[in-house]
CSV table of C-alpha atoms in Angstrom, one decimal:
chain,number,residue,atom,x,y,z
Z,1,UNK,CA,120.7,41.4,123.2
Z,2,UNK,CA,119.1,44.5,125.2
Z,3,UNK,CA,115.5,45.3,124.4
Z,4,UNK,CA,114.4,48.7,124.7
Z,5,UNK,CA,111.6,50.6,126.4
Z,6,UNK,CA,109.2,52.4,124.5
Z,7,UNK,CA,110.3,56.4,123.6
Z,8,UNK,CA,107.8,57.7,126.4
Z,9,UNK,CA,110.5,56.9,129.3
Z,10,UNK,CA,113.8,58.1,128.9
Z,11,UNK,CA,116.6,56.8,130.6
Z,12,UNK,CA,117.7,57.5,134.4
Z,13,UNK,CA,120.4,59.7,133.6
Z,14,UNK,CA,117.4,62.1,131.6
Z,15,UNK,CA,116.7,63.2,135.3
Z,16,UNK,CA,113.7,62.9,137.4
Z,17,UNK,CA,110.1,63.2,135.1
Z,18,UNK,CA,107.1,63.1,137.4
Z,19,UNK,CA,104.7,62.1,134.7
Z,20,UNK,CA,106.8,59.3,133.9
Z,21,UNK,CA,106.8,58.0,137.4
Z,22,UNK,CA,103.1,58.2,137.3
Z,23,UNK,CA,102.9,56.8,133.7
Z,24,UNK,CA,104.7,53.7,134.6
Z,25,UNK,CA,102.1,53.0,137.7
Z,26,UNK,CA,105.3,51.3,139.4
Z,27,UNK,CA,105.6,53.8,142.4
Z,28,UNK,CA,103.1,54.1,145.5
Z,29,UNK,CA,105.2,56.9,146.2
Z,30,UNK,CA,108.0,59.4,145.4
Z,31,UNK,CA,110.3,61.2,147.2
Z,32,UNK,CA,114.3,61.2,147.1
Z,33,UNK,CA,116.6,60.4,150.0
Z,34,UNK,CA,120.2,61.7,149.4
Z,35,UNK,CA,122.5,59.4,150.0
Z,36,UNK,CA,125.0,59.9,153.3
Z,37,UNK,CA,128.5,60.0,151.8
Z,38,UNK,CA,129.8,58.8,148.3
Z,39,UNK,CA,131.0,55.3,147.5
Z,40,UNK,CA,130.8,52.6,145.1
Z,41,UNK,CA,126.8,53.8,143.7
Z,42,UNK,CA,127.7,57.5,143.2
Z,43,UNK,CA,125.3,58.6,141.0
Z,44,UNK,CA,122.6,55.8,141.0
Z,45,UNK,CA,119.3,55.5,142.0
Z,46,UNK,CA,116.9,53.3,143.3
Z,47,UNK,CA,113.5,52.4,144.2
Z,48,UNK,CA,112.2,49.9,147.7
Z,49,UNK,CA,109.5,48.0,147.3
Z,50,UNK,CA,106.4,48.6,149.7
Z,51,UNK,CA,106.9,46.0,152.2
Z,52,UNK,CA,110.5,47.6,153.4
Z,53,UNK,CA,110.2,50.4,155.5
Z,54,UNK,CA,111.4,54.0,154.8
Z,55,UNK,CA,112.1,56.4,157.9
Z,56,UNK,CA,109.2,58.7,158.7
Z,57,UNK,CA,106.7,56.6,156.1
Z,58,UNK,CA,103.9,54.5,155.4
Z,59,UNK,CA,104.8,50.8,154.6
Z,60,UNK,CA,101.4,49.8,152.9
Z,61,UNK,CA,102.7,45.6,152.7
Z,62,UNK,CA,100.2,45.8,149.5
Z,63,UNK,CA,97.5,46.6,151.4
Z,64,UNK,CA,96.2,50.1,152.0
Z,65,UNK,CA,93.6,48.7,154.9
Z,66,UNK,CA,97.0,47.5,156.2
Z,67,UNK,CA,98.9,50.8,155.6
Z,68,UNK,CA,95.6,53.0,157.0
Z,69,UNK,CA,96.1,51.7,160.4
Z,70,UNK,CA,99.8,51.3,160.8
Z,71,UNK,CA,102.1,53.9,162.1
Z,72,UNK,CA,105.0,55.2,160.4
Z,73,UNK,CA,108.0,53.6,160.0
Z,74,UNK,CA,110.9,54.5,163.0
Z,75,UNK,CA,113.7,53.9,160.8
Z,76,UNK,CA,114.9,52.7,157.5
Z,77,UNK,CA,115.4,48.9,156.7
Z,78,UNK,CA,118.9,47.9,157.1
Z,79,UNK,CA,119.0,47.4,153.6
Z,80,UNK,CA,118.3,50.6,152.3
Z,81,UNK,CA,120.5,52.6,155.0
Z,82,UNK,CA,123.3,50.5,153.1
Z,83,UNK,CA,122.9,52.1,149.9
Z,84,UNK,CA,122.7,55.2,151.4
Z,85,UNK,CA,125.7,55.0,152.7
Z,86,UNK,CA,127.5,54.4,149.4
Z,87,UNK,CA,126.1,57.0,147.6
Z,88,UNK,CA,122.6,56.0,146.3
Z,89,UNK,CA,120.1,57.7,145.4
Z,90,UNK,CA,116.4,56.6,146.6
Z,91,UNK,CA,113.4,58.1,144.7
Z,92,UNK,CA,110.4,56.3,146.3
Z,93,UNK,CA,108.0,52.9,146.7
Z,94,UNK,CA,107.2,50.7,144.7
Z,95,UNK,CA,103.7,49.0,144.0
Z,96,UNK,CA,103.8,44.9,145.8
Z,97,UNK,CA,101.5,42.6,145.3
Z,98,UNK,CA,98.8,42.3,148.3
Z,99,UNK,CA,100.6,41.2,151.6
Z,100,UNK,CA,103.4,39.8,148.5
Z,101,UNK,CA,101.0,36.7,148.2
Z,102,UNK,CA,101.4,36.5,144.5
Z,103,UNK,CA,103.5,36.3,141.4
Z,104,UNK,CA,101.0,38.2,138.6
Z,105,UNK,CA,101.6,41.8,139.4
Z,106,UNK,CA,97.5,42.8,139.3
Z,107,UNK,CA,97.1,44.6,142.5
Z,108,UNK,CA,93.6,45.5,143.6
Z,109,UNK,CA,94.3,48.1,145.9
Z,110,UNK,CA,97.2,50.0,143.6
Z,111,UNK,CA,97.1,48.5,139.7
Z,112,UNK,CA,99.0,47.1,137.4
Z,113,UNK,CA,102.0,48.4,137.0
Z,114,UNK,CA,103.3,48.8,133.3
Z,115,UNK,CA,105.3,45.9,131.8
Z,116,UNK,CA,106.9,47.8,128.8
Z,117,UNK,CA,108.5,45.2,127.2
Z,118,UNK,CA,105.2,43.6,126.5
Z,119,UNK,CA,102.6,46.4,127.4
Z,120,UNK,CA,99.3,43.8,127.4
Z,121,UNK,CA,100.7,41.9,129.6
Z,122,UNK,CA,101.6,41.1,133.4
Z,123,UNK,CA,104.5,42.6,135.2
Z,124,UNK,CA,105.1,39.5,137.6
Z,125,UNK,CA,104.8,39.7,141.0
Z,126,UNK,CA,105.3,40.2,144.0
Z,127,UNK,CA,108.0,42.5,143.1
Z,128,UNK,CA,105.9,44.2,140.4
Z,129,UNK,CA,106.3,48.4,140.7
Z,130,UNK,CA,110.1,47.7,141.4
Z,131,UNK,CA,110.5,45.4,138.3
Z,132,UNK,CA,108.8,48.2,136.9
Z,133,UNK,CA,110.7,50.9,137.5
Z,134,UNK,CA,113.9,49.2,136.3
Z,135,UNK,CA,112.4,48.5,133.0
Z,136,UNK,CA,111.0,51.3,132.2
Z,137,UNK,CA,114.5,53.0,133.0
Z,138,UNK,CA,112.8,55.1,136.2
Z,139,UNK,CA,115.7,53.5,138.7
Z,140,UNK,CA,119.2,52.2,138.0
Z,141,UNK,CA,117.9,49.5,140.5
Z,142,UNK,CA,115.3,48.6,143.1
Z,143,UNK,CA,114.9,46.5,146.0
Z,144,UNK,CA,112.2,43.3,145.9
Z,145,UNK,CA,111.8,40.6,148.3
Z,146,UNK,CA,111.6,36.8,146.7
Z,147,UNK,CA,109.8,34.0,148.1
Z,148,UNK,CA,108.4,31.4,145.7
Z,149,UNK,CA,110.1,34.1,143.0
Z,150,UNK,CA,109.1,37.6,143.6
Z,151,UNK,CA,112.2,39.1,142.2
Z,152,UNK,CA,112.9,36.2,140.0
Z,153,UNK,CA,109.5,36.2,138.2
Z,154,UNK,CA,108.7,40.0,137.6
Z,155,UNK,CA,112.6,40.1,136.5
Z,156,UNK,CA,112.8,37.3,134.1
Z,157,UNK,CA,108.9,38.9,132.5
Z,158,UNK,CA,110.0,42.4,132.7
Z,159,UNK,CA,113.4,41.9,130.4
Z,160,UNK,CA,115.4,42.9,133.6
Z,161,UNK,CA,118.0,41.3,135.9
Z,162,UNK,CA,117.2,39.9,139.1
Z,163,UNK,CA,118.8,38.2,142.1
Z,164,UNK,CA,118.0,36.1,144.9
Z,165,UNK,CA,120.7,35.8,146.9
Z,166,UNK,CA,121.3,32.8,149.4
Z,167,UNK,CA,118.7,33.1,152.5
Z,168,UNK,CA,119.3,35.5,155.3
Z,169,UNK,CA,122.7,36.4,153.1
Z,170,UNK,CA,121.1,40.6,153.3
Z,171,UNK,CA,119.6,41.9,156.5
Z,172,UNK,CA,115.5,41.4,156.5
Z,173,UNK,CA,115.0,44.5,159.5
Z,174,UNK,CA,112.5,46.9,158.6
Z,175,UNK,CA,111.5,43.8,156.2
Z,176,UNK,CA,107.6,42.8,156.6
Z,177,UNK,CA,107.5,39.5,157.3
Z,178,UNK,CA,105.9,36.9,154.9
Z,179,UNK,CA,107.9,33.4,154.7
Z,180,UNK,CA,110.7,33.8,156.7
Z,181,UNK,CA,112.2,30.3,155.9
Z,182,UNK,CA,112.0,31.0,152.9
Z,183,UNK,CA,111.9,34.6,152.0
Z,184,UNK,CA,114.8,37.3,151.1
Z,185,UNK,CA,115.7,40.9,150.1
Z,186,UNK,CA,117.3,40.7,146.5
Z,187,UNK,CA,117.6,43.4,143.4
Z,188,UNK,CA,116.6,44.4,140.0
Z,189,UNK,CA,118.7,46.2,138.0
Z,190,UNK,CA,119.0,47.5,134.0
Z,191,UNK,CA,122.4,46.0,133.8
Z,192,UNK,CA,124.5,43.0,134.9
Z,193,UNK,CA,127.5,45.2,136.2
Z,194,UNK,CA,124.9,47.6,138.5
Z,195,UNK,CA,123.3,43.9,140.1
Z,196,UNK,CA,126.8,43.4,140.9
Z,197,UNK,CA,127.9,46.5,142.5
Z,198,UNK,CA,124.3,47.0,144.2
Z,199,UNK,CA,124.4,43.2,145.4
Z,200,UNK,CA,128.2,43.2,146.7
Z,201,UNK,CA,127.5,46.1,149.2
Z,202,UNK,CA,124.3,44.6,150.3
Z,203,UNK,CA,125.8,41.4,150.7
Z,204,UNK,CA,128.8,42.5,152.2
Z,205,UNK,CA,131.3,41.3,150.1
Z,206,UNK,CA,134.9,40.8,151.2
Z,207,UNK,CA,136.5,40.6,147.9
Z,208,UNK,CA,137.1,37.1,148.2
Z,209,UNK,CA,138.4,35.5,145.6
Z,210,UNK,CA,135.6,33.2,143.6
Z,211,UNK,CA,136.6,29.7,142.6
Z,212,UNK,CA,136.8,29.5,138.5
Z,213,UNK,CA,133.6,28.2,136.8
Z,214,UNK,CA,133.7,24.4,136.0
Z,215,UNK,CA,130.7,22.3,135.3
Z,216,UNK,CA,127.1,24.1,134.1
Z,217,UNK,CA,124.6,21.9,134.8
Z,218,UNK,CA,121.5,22.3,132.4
Z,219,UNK,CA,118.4,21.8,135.0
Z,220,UNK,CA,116.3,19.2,133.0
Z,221,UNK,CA,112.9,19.3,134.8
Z,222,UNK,CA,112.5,22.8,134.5
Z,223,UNK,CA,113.8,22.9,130.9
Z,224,UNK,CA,110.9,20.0,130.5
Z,225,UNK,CA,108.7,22.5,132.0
Z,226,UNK,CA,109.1,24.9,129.6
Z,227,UNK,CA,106.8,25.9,126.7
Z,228,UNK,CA,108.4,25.1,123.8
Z,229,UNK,CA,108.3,28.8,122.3
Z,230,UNK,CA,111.0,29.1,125.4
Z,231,UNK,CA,113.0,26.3,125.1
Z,232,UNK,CA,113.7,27.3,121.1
Z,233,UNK,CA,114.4,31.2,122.0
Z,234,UNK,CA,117.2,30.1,124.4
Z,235,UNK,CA,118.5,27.0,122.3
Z,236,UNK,CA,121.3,29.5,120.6
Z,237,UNK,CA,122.3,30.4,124.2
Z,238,UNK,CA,122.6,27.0,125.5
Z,239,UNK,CA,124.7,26.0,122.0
Z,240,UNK,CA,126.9,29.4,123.5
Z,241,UNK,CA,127.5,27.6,126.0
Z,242,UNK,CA,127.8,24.3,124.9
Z,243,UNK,CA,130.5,25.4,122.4
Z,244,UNK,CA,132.5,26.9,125.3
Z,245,UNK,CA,136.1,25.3,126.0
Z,246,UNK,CA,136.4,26.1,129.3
Z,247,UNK,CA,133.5,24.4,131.0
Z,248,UNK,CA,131.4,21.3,131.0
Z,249,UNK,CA,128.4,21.6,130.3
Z,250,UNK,CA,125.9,18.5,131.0
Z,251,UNK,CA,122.1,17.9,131.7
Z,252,UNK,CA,121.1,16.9,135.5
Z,253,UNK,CA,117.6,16.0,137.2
Z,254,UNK,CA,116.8,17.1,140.9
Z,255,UNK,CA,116.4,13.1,140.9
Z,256,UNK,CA,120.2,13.4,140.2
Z,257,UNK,CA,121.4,15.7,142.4
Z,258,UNK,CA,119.3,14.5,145.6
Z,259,UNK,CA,119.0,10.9,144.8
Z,260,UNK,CA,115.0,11.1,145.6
Z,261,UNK,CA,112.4,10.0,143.8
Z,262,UNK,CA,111.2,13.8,143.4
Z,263,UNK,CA,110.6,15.8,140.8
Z,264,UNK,CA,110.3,20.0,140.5
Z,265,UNK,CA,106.4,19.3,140.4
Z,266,UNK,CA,107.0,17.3,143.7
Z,267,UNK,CA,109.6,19.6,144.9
Z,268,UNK,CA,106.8,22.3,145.2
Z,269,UNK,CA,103.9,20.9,146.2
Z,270,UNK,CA,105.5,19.0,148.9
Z,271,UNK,CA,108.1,21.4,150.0
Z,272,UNK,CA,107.8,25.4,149.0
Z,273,UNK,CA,104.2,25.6,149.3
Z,274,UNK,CA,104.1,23.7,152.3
Z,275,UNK,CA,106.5,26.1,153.9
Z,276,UNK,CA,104.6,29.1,152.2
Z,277,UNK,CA,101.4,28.5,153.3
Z,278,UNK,CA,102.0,27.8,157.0
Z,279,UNK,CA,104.6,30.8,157.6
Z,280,UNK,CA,102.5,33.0,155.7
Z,281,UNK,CA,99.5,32.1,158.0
Z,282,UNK,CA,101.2,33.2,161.1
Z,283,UNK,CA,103.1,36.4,159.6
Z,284,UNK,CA,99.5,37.8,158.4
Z,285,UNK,CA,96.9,35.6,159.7
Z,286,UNK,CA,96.1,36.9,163.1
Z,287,UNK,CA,95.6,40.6,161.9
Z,288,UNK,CA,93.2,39.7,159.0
Z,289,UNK,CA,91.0,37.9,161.6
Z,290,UNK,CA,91.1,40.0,163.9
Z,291,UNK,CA,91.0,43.5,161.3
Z,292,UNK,CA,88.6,41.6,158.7
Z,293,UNK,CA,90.4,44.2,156.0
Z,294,UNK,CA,89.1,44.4,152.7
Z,295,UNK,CA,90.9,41.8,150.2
Z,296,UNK,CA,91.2,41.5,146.7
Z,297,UNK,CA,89.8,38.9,144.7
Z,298,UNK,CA,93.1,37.0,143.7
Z,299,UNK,CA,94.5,37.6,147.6
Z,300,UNK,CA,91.4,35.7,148.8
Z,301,UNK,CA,91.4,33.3,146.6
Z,302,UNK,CA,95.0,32.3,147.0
Z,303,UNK,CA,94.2,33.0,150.9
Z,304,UNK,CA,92.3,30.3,151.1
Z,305,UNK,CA,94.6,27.8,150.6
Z,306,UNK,CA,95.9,29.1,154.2
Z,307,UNK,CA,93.1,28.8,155.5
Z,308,UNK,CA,92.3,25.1,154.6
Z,309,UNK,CA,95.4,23.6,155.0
Z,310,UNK,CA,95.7,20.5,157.5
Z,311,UNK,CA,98.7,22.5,159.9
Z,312,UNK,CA,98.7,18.9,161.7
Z,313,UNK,CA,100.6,17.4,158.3
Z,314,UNK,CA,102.9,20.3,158.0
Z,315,UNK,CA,106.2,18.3,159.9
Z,316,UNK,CA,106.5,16.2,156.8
Z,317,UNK,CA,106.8,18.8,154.2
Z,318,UNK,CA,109.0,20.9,157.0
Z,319,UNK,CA,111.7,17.7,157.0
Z,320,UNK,CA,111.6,17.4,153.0
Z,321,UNK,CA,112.4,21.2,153.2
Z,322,UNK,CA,115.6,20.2,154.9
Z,323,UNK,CA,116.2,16.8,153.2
Z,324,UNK,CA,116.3,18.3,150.1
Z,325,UNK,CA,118.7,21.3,151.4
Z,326,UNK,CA,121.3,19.0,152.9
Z,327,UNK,CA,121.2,16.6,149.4
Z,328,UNK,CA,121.5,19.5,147.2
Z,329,UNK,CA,124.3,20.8,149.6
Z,330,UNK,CA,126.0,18.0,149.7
Z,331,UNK,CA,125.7,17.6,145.5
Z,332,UNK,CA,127.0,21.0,145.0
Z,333,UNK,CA,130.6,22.0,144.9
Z,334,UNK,CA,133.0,24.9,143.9
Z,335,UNK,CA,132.6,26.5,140.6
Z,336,UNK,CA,129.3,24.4,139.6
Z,337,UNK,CA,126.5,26.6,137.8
Z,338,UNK,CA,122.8,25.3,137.5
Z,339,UNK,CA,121.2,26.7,134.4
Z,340,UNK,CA,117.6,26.7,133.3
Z,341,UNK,CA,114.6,28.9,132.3
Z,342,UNK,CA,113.6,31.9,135.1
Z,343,UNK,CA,109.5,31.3,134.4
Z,344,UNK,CA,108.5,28.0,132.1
Z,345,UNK,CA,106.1,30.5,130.7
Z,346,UNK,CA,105.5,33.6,128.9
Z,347,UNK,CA,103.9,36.3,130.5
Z,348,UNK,CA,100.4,35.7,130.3
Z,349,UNK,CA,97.9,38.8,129.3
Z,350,UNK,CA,96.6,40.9,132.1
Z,351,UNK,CA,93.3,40.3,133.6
Z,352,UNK,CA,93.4,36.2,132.5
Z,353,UNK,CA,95.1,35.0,135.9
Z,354,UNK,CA,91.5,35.3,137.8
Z,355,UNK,CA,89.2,32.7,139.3
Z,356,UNK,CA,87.1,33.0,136.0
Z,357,UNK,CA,90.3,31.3,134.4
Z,358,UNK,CA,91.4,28.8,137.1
Z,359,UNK,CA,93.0,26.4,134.2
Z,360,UNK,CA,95.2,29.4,133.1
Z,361,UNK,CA,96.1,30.6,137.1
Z,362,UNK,CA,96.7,26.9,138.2
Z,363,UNK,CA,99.2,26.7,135.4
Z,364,UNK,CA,101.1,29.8,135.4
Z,365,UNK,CA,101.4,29.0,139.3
Z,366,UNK,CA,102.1,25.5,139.1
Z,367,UNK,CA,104.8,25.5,136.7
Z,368,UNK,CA,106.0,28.9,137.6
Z,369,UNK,CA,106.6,27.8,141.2
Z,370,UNK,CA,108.2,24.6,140.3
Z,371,UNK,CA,111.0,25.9,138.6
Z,372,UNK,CA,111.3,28.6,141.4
Z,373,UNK,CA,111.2,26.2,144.3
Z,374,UNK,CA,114.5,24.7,143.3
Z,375,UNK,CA,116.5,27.4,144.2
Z,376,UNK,CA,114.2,28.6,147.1
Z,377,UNK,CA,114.2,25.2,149.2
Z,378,UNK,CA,118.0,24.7,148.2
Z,379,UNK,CA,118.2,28.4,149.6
Z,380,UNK,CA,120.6,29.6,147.3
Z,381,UNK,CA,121.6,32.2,144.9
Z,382,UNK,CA,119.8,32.8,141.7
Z,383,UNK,CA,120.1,35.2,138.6
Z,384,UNK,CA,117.9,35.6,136.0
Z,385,UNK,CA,119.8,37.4,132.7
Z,386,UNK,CA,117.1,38.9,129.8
Z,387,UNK,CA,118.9,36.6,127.5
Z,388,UNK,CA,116.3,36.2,124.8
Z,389,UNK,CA,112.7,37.1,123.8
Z,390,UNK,CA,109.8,35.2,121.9
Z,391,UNK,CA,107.3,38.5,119.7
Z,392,UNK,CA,108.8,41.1,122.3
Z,393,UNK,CA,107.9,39.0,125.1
Z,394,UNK,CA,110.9,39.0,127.3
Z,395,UNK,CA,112.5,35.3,128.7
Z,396,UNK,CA,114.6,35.5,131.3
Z,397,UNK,CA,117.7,32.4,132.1
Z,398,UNK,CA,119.1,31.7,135.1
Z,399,UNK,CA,122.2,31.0,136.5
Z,400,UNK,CA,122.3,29.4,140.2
Z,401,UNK,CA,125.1,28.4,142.3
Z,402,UNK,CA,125.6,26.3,145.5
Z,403,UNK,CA,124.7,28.3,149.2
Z,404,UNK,CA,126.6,31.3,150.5
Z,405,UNK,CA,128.4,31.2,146.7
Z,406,UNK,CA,126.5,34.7,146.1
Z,407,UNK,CA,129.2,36.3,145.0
Z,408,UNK,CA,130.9,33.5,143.0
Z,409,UNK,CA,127.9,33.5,141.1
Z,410,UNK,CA,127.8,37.1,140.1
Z,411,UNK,CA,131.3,37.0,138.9
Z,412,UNK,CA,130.2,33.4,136.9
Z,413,UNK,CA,127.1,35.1,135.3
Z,414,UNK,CA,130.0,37.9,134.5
Z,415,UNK,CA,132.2,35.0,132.7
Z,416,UNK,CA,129.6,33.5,131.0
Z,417,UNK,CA,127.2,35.9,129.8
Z,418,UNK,CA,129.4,39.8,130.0
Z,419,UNK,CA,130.6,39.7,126.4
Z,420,UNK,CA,127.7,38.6,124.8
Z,421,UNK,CA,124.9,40.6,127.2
Z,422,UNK,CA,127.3,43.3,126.1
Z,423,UNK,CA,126.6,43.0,122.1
């Protein structure tokens, strides 16, 4: 199961290579924060992504007319003095997307940061430089924020793990704001058992015991969704689990589970984006009036979408938000498991997600961000596992459980998946 990185990065434990950093085009910037004491990361490291601050540093949000004119960061996100405090490592910031508006990884002010699984094309965004860095064995792990799937997507292209946990589960301060009903701090990692020891301390676990898996439920819109290259490379996983004795495994629509006449398509376009579009308005809006920064091409374009939007309709899509929570709340009990694809699509070739291509953009984004919304509106936690590949090209599969069942989830994607993610 586990792809490989080309020969030109060597793994973490190889030491600290500056041309491979530079190589990659995954960090802004290193540097290497010792941890405070030792604990359960002893020995790992890890990289932030460029829209959590760092003590003493610039936090560029994407955006070096941003970064040019603020100060410093005070103190540390919350999130990274955590890992400090166990015994990580932290050896820099990573690239983000421009204000984290995007899911393609093609940043205008800092690159493209390498995808070296599939070196022609994208990395994902927003979480790009720290997907990055993980695949290309730079970090053990690395902090990303996910809104619409910014740790999902660049996971699930990269060949890496990824998880969203359940909103507001890990502290946002010293987080730059983008959706905030909708937007968390998660974490890629080269292996399932690191995501689970760097999640648990962020999340705070108690060691509570997790309820025993039961039903999978096999997400059929987004499986629909799919291009068919996809659906076949995962087929032998989904026969793994379909073979399995000691779960049930059955297909389910979000019609199903919320008794609406909704689809993923829907679910998006009336829900995430809506939510998207207004909160990312106010969290950026303001300052790029009054500032009138340099933008990139992509950022405007998508930017726009802001600008236009009717803010008088936005109530509706605000009370489907939270209709569609409750119903999917209500639905999910102990030890189920939603399974389907991470991203419907294969990571498209860098430089084709542009405004010459809007066919291309408006599907990768459409399809991409229905599939993601599901988990993102429901606000719970996701994992996507590099399960299978189509040429190279990395797929990821994930695994999602009901709200505040982050850590049932990691130890189900541990039942399911360990022994053969192992092989």
């Amino acid at each position: 199961m586990n792809q490989r990185v080309p020969a030109a990065f060597s793994c973490v434990q190889d030491g600290y290579d500056k041309s491979q950093f530079q190589a990659s085009g995954a960090f802004v910037e290193e540097f290497e924060l010792k941890p405070y004491a030792p604990g359960t990361l002893d020995g790992l490291r890890f990289a932030v992504k460029d829209n959590i601050d760092i003590c003493d540093r610039l936090t560029s949000y994407g955006s070096k007319p941003w970064r040019d004119v603020h100060p410093p960061s005070a103190f540390h996100a919350v999130c990274v003095e955590q890992l400090l405090a166990v015994g990580a490592h932290c050896v820099g910031k990573t690239v983000a997307d421009e204000f984290t508006y995007s899911l393609d990884g093609e940043s205008h002010f800092f690159g493209t940061p390498l995808n070296p699984r599939a070196p022609d094309r994208i990395p994902g965004g927003s979480s790009s430089g720290s997907a990055s860095a993980v695949a290309c064995e730079l970090v053990d792990f690395a902090l990303g924020t996910d809104c619409g799937g910014s740790i999902r997507v660049p996971a699930s292209l990269c060949g890496v793990f990824g998880m969203r946990p359940s909103l507001h589960r890990i502290s946002e301060a010293g987080v730059l704001p983008f959706a905030p009903s909708v937007s968390t701090v998660g974490v890629m990692a080269r292996s399932l058992p690191i995501l689970r020891k760097a999640m648990r301390v962020l999340l705070r676990s108690q060691n509570a015991i997790s309820p025993t898996v039961k039903n999978v439920y096999l997400l059929e819109d987004a499986f629909k969704l799919a291009d068919p290259a996809i659906q076949a490379a995962l087929s032998e996983h989904l026969a793994y689990l379909c073979n399995r004795t000691d779960i049930t495994v059955s297909s389910i629509t979000l019609r199903d589970i919320t008794g609406l006449d909704l689809d993923l398509m829907s679910c998006n376009k009336k829900a995430l984006r809506v939510l998207q579009t207004v909160e990312v308005g106010n969290a950026i809006g303001g300052w790029i009036r009054a500032n009138q920064p340099e933008l990139g091409p992509n950022f405007q374009a998508g930017y726009r979408n802001v600008e236009d939007y009717d803010r008088s309709t936005l109530s509706d899509g605000l009370n489907l938000c939270e209709n569609l929570f409750t119903r999917i709340a209500a639905f999910t009990k102990p030890g189920d498991v939603f399974c389907y694809p991470t991203v419907p699509v294969l990571a498209p070739k860098k430089g084709t997600l542009t405004g010459d291509n809007l066919p291309a953009v408006l599907d990768y984004y459409d399809r991409t961000m229905a599939v993601t919304s599901f988990a993102g509106i429901a606000r719970l936690p996701e994992i996507t596992l590099p399960l299978a590949q189509v040429d190279g090209v990395p797929i990821g599969l994930s695994l999602t459980a009901g709200h505040y069942q982050d850590e049932f989830l990691l130890d189900a994607s541990q039942h399911l998946w360990g022994a053969r993610l192992a092989s």
